[in-house]
PDB file of C-alpha atoms and ligand atoms in Angstrom:
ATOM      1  CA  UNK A   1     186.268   5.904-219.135  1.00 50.00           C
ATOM      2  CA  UNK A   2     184.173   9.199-219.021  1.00 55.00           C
ATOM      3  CA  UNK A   3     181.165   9.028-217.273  1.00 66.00           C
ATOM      4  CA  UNK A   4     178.239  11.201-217.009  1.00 74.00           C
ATOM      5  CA  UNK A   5     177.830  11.421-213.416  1.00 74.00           C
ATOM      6  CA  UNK A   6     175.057  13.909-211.243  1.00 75.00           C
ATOM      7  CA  UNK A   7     175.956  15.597-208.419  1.00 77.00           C
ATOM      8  CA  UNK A   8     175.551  13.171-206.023  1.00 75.00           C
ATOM      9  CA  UNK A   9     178.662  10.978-208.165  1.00 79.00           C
ATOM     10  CA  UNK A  10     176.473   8.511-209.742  1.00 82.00           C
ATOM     11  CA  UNK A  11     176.848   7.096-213.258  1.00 83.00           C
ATOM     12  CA  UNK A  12     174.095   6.960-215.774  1.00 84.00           C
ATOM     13  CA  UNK A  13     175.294   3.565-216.459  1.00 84.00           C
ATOM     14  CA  UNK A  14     174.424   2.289-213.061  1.00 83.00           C
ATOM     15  CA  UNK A  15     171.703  -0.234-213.698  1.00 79.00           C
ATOM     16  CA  UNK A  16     170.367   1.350-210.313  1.00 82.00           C
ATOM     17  CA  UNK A  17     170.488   5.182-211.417  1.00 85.00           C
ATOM     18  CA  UNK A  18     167.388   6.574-211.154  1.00 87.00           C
ATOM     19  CA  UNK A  19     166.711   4.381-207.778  1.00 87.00           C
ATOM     20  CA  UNK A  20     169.393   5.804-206.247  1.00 89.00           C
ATOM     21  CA  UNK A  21     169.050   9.507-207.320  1.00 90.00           C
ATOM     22  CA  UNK A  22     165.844   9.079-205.729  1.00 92.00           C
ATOM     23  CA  UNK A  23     167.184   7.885-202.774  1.00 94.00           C
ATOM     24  CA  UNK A  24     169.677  11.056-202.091  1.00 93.00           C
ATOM     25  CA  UNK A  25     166.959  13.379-203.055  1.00 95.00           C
ATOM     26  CA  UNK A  26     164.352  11.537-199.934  1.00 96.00           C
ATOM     27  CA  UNK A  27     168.096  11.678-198.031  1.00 96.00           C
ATOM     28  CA  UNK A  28     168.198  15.429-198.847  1.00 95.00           C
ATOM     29  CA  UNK A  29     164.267  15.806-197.829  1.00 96.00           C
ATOM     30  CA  UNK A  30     164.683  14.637-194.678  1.00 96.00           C
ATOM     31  CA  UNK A  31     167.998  17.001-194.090  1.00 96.00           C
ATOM     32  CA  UNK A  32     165.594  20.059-194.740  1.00 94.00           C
ATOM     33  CA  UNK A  33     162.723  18.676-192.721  1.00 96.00           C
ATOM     34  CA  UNK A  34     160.424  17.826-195.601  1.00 96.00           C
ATOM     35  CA  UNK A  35     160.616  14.374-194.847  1.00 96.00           C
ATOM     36  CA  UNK A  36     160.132  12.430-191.632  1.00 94.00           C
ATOM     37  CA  UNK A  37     163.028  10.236-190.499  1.00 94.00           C
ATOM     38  CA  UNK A  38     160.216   7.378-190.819  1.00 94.00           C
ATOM     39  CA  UNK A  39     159.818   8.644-194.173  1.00 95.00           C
ATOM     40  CA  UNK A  40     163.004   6.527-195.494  1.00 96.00           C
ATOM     41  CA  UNK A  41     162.384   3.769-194.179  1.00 96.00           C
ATOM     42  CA  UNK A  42     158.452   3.834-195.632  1.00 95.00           C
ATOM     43  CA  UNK A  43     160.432   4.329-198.887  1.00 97.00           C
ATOM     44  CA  UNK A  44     162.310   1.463-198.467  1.00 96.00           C
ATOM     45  CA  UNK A  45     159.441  -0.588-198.346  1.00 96.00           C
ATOM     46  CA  UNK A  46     158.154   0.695-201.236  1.00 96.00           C
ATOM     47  CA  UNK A  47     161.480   0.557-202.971  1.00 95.00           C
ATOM     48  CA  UNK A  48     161.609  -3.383-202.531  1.00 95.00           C
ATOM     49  CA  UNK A  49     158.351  -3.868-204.446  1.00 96.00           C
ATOM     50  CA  UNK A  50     159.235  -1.581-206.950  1.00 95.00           C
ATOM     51  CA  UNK A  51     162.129  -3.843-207.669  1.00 90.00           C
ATOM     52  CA  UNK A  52     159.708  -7.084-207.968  1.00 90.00           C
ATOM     53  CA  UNK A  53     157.837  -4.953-210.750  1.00 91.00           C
ATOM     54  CA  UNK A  54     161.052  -4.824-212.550  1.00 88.00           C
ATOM     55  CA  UNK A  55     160.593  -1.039-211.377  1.00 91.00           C
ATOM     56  CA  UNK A  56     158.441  -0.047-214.495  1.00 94.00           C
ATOM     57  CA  UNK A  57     154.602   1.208-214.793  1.00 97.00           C
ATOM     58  CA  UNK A  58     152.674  -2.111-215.490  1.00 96.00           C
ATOM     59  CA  UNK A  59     149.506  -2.144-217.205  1.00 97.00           C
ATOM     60  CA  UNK A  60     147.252  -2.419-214.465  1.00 98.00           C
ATOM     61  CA  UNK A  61     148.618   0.415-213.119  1.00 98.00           C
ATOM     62  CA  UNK A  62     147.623   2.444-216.141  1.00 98.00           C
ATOM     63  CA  UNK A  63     143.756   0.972-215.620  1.00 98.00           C
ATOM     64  CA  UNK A  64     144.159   2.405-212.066  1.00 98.00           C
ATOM     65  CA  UNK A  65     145.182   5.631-213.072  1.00 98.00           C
ATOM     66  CA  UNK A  66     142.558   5.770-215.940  1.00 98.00           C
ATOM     67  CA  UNK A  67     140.196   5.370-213.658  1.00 98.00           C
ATOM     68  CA  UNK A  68     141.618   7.801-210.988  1.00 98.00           C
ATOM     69  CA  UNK A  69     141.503  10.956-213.216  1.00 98.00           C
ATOM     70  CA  UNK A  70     138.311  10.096-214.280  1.00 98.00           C
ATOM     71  CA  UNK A  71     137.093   9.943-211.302  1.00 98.00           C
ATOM     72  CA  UNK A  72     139.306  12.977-209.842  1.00 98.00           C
ATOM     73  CA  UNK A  73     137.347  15.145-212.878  1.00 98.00           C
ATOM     74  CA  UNK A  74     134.187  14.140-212.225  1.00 98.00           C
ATOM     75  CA  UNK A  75     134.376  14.832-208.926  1.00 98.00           C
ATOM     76  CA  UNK A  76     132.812  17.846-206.819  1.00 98.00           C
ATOM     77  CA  UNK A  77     135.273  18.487-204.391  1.00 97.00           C
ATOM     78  CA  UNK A  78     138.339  16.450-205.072  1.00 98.00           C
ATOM     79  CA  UNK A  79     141.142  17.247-202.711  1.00 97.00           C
ATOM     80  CA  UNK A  80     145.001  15.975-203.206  1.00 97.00           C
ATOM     81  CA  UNK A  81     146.369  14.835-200.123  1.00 96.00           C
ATOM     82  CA  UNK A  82     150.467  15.865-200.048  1.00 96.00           C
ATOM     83  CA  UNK A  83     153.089  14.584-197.315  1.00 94.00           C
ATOM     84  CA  UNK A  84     156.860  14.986-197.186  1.00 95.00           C
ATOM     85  CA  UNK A  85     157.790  12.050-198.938  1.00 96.00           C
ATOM     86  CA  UNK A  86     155.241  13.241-202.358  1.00 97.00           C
ATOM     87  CA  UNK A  87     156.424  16.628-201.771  1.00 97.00           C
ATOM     88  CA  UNK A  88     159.945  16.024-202.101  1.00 97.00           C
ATOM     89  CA  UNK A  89     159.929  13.543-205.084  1.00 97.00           C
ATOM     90  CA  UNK A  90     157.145  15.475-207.134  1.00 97.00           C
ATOM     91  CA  UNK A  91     156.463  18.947-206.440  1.00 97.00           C
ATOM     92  CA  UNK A  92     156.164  20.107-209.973  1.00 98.00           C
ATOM     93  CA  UNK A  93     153.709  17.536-210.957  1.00 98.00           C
ATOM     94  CA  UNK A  94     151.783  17.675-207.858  1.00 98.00           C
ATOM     95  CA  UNK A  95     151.119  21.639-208.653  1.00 98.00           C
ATOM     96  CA  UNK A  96     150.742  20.634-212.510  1.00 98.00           C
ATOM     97  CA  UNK A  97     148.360  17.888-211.823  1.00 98.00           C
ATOM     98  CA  UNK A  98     146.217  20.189-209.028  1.00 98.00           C
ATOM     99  CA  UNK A  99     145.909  22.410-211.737  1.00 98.00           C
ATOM    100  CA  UNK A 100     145.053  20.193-214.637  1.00 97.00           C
ATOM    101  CA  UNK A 101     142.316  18.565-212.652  1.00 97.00           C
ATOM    102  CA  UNK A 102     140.980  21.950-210.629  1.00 95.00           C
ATOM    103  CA  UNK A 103     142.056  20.213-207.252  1.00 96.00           C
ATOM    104  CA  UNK A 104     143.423  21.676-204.217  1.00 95.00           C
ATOM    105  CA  UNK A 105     146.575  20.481-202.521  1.00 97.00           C
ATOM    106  CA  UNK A 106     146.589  20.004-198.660  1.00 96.00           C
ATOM    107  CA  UNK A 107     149.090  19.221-196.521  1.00 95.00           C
ATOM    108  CA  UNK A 108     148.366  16.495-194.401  1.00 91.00           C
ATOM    109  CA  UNK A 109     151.009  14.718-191.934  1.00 86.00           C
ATOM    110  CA  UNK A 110     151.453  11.810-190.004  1.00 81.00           C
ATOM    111  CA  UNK A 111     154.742  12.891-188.530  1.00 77.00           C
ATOM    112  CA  UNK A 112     154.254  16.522-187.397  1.00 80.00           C
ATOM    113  CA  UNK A 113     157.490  18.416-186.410  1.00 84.00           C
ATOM    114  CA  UNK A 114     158.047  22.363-185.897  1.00 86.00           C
ATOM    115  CA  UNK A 115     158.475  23.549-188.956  1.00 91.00           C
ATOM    116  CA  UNK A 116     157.659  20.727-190.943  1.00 93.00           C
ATOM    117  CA  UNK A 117     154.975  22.045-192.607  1.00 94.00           C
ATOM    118  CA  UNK A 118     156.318  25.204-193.535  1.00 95.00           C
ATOM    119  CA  UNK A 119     159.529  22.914-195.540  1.00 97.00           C
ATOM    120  CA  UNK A 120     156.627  21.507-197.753  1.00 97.00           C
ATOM    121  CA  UNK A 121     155.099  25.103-198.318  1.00 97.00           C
ATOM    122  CA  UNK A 122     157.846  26.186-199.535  1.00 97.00           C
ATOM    123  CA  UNK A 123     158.770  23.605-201.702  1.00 97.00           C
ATOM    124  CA  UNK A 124     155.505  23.454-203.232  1.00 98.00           C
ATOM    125  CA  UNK A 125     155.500  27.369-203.757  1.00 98.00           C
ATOM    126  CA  UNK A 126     158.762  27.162-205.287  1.00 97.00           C
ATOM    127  CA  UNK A 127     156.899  24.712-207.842  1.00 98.00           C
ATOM    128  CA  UNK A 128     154.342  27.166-208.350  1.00 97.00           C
ATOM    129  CA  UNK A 129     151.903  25.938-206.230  1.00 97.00           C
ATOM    130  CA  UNK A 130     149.189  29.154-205.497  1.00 95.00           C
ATOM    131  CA  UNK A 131     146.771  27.814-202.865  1.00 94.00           C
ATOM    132  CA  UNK A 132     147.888  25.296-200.269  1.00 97.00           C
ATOM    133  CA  UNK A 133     145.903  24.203-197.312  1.00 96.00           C
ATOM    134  CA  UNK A 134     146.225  22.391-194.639  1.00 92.00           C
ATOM    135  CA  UNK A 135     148.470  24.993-192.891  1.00 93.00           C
ATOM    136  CA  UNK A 136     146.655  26.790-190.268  1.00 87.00           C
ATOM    137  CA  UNK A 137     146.677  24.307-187.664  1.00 83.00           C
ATOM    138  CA  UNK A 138     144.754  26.288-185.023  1.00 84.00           C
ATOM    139  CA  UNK A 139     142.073  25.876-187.934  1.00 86.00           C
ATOM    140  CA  UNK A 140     142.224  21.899-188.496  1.00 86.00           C
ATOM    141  CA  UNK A 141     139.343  19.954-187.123  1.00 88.00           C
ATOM    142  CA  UNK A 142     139.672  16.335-186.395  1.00 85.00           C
ATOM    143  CA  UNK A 143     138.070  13.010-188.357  1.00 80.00           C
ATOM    144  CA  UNK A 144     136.672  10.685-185.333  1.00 74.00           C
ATOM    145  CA  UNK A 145     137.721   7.206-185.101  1.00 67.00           C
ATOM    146  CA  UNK A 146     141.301   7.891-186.103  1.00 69.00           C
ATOM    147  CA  UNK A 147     143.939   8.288-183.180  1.00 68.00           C
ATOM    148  CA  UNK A 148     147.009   9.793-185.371  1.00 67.00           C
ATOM    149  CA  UNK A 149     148.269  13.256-186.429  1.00 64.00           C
ATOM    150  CA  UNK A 150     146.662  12.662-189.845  1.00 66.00           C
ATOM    151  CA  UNK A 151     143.298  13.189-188.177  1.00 78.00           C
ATOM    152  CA  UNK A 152     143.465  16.604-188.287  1.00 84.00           C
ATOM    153  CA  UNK A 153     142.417  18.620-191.928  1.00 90.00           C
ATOM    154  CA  UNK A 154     141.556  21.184-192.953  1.00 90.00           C
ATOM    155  CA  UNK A 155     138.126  22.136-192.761  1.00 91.00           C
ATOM    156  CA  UNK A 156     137.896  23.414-196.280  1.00 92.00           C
ATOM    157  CA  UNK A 157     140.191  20.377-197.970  1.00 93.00           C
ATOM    158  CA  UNK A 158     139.767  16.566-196.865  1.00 93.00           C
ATOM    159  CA  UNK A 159     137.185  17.674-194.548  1.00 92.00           C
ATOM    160  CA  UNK A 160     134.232  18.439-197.159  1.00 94.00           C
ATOM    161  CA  UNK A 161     136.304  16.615-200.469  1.00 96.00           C
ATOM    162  CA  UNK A 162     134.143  13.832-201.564  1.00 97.00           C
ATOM    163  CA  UNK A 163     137.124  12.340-203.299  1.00 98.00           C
ATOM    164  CA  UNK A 164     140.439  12.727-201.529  1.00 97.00           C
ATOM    165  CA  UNK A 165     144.199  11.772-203.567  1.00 97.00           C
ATOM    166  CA  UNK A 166     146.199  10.065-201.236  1.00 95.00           C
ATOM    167  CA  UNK A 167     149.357   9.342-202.661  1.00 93.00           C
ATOM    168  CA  UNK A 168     151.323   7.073-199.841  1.00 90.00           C
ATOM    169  CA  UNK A 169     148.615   6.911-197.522  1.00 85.00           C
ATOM    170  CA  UNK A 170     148.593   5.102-194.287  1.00 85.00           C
ATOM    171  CA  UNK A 171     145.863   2.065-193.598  1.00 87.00           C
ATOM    172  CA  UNK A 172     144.170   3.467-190.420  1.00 87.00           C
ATOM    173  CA  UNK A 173     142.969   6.858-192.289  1.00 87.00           C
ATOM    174  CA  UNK A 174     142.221   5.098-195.323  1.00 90.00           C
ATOM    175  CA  UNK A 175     139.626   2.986-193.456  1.00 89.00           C
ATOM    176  CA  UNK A 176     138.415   6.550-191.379  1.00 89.00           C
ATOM    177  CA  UNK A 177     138.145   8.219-195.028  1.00 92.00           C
ATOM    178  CA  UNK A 178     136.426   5.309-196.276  1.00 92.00           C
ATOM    179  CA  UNK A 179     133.743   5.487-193.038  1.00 90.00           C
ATOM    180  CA  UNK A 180     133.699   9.178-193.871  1.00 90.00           C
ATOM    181  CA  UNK A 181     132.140   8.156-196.928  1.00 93.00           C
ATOM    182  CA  UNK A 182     134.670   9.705-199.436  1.00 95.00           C
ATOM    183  CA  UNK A 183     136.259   7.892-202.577  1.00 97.00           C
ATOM    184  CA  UNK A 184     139.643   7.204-201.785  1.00 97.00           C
ATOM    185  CA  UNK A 185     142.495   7.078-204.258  1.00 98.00           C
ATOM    186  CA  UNK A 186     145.610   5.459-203.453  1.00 97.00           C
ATOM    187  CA  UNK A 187     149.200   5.533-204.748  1.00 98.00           C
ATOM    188  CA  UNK A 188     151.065   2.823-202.624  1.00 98.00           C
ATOM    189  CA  UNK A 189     153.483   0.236-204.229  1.00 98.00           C
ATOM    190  CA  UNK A 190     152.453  -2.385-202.017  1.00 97.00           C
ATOM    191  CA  UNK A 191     149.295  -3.911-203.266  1.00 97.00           C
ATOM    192  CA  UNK A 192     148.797  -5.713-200.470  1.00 96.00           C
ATOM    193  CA  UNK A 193     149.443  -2.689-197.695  1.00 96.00           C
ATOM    194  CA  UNK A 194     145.279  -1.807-195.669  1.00 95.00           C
ATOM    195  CA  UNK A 195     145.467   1.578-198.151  1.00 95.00           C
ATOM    196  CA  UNK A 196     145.195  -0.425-201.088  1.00 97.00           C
ATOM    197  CA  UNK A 197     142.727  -2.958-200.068  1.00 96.00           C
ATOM    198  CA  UNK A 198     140.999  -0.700-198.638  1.00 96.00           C
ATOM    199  CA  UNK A 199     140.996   2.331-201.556  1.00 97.00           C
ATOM    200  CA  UNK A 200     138.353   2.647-203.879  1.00 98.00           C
ATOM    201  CA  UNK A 201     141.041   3.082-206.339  1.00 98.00           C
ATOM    202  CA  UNK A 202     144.644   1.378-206.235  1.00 98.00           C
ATOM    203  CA  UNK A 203     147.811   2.666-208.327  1.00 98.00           C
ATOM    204  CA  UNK A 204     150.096   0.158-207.564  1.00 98.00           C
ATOM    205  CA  UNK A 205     153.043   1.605-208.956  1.00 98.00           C
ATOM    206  CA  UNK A 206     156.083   4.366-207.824  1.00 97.00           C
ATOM    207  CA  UNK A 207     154.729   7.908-207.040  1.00 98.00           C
ATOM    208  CA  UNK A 208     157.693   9.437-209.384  1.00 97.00           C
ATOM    209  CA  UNK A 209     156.387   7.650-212.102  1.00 97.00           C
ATOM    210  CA  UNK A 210     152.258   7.878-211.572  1.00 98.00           C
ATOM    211  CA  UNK A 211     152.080  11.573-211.301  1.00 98.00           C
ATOM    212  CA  UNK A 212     153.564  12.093-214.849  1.00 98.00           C
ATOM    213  CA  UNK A 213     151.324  10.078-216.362  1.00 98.00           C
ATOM    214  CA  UNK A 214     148.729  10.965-214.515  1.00 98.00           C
ATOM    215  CA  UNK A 215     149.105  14.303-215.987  1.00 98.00           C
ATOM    216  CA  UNK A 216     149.331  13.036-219.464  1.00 98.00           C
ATOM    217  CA  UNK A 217     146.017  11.259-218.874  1.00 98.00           C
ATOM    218  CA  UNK A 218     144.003  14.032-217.508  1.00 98.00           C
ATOM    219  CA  UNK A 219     145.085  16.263-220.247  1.00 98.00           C
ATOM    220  CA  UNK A 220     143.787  13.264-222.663  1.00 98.00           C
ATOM    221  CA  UNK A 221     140.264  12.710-220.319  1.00 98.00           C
ATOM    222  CA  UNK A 222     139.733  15.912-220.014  1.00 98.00           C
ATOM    223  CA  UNK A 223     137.936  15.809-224.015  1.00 98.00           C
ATOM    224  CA  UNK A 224     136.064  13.007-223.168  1.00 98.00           C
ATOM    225  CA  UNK A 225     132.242  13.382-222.209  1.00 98.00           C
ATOM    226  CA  UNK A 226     131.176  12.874-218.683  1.00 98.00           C
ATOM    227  CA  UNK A 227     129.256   9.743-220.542  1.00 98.00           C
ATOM    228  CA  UNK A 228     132.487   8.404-221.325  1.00 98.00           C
ATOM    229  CA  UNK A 229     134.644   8.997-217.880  1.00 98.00           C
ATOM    230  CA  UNK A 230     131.402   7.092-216.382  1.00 98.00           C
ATOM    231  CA  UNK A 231     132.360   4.408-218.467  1.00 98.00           C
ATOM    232  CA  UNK A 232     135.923   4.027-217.710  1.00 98.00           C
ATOM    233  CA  UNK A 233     134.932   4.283-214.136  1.00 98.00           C
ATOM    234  CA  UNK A 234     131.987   1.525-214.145  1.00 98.00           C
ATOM    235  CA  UNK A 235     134.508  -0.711-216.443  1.00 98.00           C
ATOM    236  CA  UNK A 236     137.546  -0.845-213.584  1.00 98.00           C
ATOM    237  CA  UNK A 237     137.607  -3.034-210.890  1.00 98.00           C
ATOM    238  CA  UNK A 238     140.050  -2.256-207.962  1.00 98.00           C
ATOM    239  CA  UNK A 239     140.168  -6.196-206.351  1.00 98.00           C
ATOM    240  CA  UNK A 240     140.946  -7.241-209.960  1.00 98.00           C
ATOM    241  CA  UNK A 241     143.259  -4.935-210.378  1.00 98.00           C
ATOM    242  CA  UNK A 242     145.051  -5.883-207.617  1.00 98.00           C
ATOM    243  CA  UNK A 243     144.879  -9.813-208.236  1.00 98.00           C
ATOM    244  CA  UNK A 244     146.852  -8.835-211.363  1.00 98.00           C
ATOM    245  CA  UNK A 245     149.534  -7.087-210.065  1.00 97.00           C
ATOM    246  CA  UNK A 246     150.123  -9.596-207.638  1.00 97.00           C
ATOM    247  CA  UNK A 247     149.882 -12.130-210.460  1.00 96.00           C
ATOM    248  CA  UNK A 248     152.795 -10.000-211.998  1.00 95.00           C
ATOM    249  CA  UNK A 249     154.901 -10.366-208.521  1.00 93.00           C
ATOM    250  CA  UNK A 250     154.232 -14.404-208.992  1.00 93.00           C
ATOM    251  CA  UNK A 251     155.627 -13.912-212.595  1.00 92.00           C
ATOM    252  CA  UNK A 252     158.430 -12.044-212.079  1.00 90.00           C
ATOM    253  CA  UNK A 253     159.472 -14.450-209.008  1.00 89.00           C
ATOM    254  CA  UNK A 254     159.083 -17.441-211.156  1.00 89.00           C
ATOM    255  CA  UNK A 255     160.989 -16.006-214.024  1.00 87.00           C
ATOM    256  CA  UNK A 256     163.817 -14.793-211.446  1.00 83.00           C
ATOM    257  CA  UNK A 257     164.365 -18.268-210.410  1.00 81.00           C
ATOM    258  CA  UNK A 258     165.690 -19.186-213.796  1.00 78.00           C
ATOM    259  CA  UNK A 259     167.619 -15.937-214.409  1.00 78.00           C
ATOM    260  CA  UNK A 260     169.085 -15.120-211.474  1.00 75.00           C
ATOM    261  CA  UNK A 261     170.627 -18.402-211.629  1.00 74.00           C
ATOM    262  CA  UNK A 262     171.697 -17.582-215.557  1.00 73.00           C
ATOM    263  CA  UNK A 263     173.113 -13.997-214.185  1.00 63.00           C
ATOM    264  CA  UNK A 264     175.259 -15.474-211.820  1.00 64.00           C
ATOM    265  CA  UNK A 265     176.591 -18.403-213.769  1.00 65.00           C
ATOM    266  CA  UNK A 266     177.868 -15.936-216.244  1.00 65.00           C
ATOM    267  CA  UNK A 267     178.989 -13.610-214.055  1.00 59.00           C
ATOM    268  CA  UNK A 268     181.050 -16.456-212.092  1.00 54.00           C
ATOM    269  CA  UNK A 269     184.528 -15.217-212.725  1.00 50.00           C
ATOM    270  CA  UNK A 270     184.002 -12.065-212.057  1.00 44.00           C
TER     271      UNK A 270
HETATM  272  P1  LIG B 301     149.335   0.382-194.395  1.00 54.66           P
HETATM  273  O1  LIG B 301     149.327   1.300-193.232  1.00 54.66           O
HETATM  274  O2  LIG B 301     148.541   0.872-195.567  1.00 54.66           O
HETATM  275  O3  LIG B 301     149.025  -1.070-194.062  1.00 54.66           O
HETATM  276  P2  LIG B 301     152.183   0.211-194.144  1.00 54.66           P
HETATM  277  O4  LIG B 301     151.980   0.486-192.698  1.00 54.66           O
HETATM  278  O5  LIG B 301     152.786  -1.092-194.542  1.00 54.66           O
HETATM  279  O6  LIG B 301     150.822   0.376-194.948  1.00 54.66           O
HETATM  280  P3  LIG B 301     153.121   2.876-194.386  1.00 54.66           P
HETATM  281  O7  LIG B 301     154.426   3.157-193.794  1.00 54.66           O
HETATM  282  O8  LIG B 301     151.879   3.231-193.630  1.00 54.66           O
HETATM  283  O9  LIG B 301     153.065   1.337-194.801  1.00 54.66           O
HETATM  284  O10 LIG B 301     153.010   3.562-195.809  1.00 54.66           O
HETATM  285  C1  LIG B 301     154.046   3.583-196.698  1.00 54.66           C
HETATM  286  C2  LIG B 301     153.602   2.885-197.969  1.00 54.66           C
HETATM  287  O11 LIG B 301     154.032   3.683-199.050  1.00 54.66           O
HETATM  288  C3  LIG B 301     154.248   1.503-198.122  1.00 54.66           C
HETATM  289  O12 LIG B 301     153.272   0.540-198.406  1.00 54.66           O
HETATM  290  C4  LIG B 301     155.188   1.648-199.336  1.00 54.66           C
HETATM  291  O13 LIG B 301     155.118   0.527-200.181  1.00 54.66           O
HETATM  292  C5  LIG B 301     154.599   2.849-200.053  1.00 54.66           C
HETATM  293  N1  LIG B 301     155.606   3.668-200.765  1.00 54.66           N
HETATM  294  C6  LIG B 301     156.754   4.193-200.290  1.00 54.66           C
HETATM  295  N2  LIG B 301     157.409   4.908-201.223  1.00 54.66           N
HETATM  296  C7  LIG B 301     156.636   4.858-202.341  1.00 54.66           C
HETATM  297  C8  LIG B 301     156.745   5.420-203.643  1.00 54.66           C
HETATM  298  N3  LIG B 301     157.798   6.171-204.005  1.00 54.66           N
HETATM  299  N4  LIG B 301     155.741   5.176-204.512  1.00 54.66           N
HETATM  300  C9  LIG B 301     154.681   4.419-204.176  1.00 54.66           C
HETATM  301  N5  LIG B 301     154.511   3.848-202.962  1.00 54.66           N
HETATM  302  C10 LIG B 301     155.474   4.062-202.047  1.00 54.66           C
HETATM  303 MG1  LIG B 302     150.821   2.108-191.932  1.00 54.66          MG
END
């Protein structure tokens, strides 16, 4: 049989496909120093509850973002927060969505490495991207109360944002953000993870799939009246939001117990 296959020799058939492409292309990230070697295996966390939301954008995860972009256009100073593994999976969105929304994109890292943050600038130039910060690191000043390399921003980005993007963010600056008295948004596929119990505002859902839709929904929000944004913001409610998502874990586990079962009885002779 002739199969499409990409370059990295995988079939569009595989029921896996797009998981896997993304795979090579974090694989391929962390080759050119975009990503940190840490970076895969934060991805393979994520990728396991991906695949208990039958790896799919659920409905509270719309909400979430709903409420995100309004948010994100109603603020001041809103600031997108971009490390190796965002940077490598959505460039091109993360430049369209900066734009769409008026929002800077800084580059903030947990795992600093020579040259590190020169990879991401140029990948996010080569997507278009016209003002970056977070690259002068003799500039950076520090957020107290938080002992890792993410302390440092930029004095014109996180520093003064009053609501800071932080797509796959770790729990101990979420919580210094938080004390810093900034609205934090959060993409992180765990729901259960410090970020998202402690974000104001929790996508639970994959970053390649959020930030396309995201831009979809500012482009829609963006005709509404600040009247109406205020709504959609005063209407969400993050620990809800949360309980069902984990409800939809519970639901998919339950159903799995009965079709796994199914799958591999019919598959027995295989
Ligand atoms: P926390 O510090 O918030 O308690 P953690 O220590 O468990 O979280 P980290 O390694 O700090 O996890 O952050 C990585 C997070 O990013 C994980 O929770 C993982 O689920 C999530 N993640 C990884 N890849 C993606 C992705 N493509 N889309 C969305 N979330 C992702
Ligand atoms: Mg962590």
């Amino acid at each position: 049989m002739n199969e499409n296959k990409d370059k990295y020799q995988i079939p569009d058939s595989h029921p896996r496909a797009i998981s896997l492409r993304t795979r090579h292309k974090i694989i391929e990230g962390m080759k050119n120093l975009v990503v940190a070697e840490a970076g895969l295996i934060a991805h393979g966390r994520g990728e396991a509850f991906d695949y208990i939301f039958g790896e799919r954008t659920n409905p509270p995860a719309i909400k979430a973002m709903r409420a995100a972009v309004a948010t994100l256009i109603l603020a001041e100073r809103p600031i997108i927060s971009v490390n190796g593994n965002t940077a490598i999976l959505t460039s091109k969105e993360l430049v369209e969505l900066s734009e769409a929304l008026n929002s800077k994109l800084e580059i903030n890292l947990f795992y600093r490495k020579e040259g590190r943050i020169q990879a991401i600038r140029e990948i996010l130039e080569l997507a278009g991207a016209k003002e970056i910060l977070g690259l002068n690191e003799d500039m950076m000043v520090e957020i107290e109360e938080l002992e890792s390399n993410r302390r440092r921003v930029d004095p014109q980005g996180i520093n003064i944002a009053d609501v800071v993007f932080v797509p796959l963010e770790d729990g101990d600056r979420t919580e210094a953000l938080k004390k810093k008295g900034k609205t934090v948004i959060a993409v992180d596929l765990n729901p259960i993870s410090r970020t998202s119990i402690h974000a104001d505002i929790t996508i639970v859902d994959n970053i390649t799939r959020v930030l396309p839709k995201m831009i979809e929904i500012t482009y829609e929000l963006k005709r509404y009246s600040e009247e109406q944004l205020k709504k959609i913001i005063s209407d969400y409610n993050n620990k809800r939001n949360i309980q069902e998502m984990l409800d939809i874990i519970k639901n998919y586990i339950e159903n799995q117990k009965e079709d796994a079962f199914k799958f591999l009885n019919n598959n027995i002779n295989i």
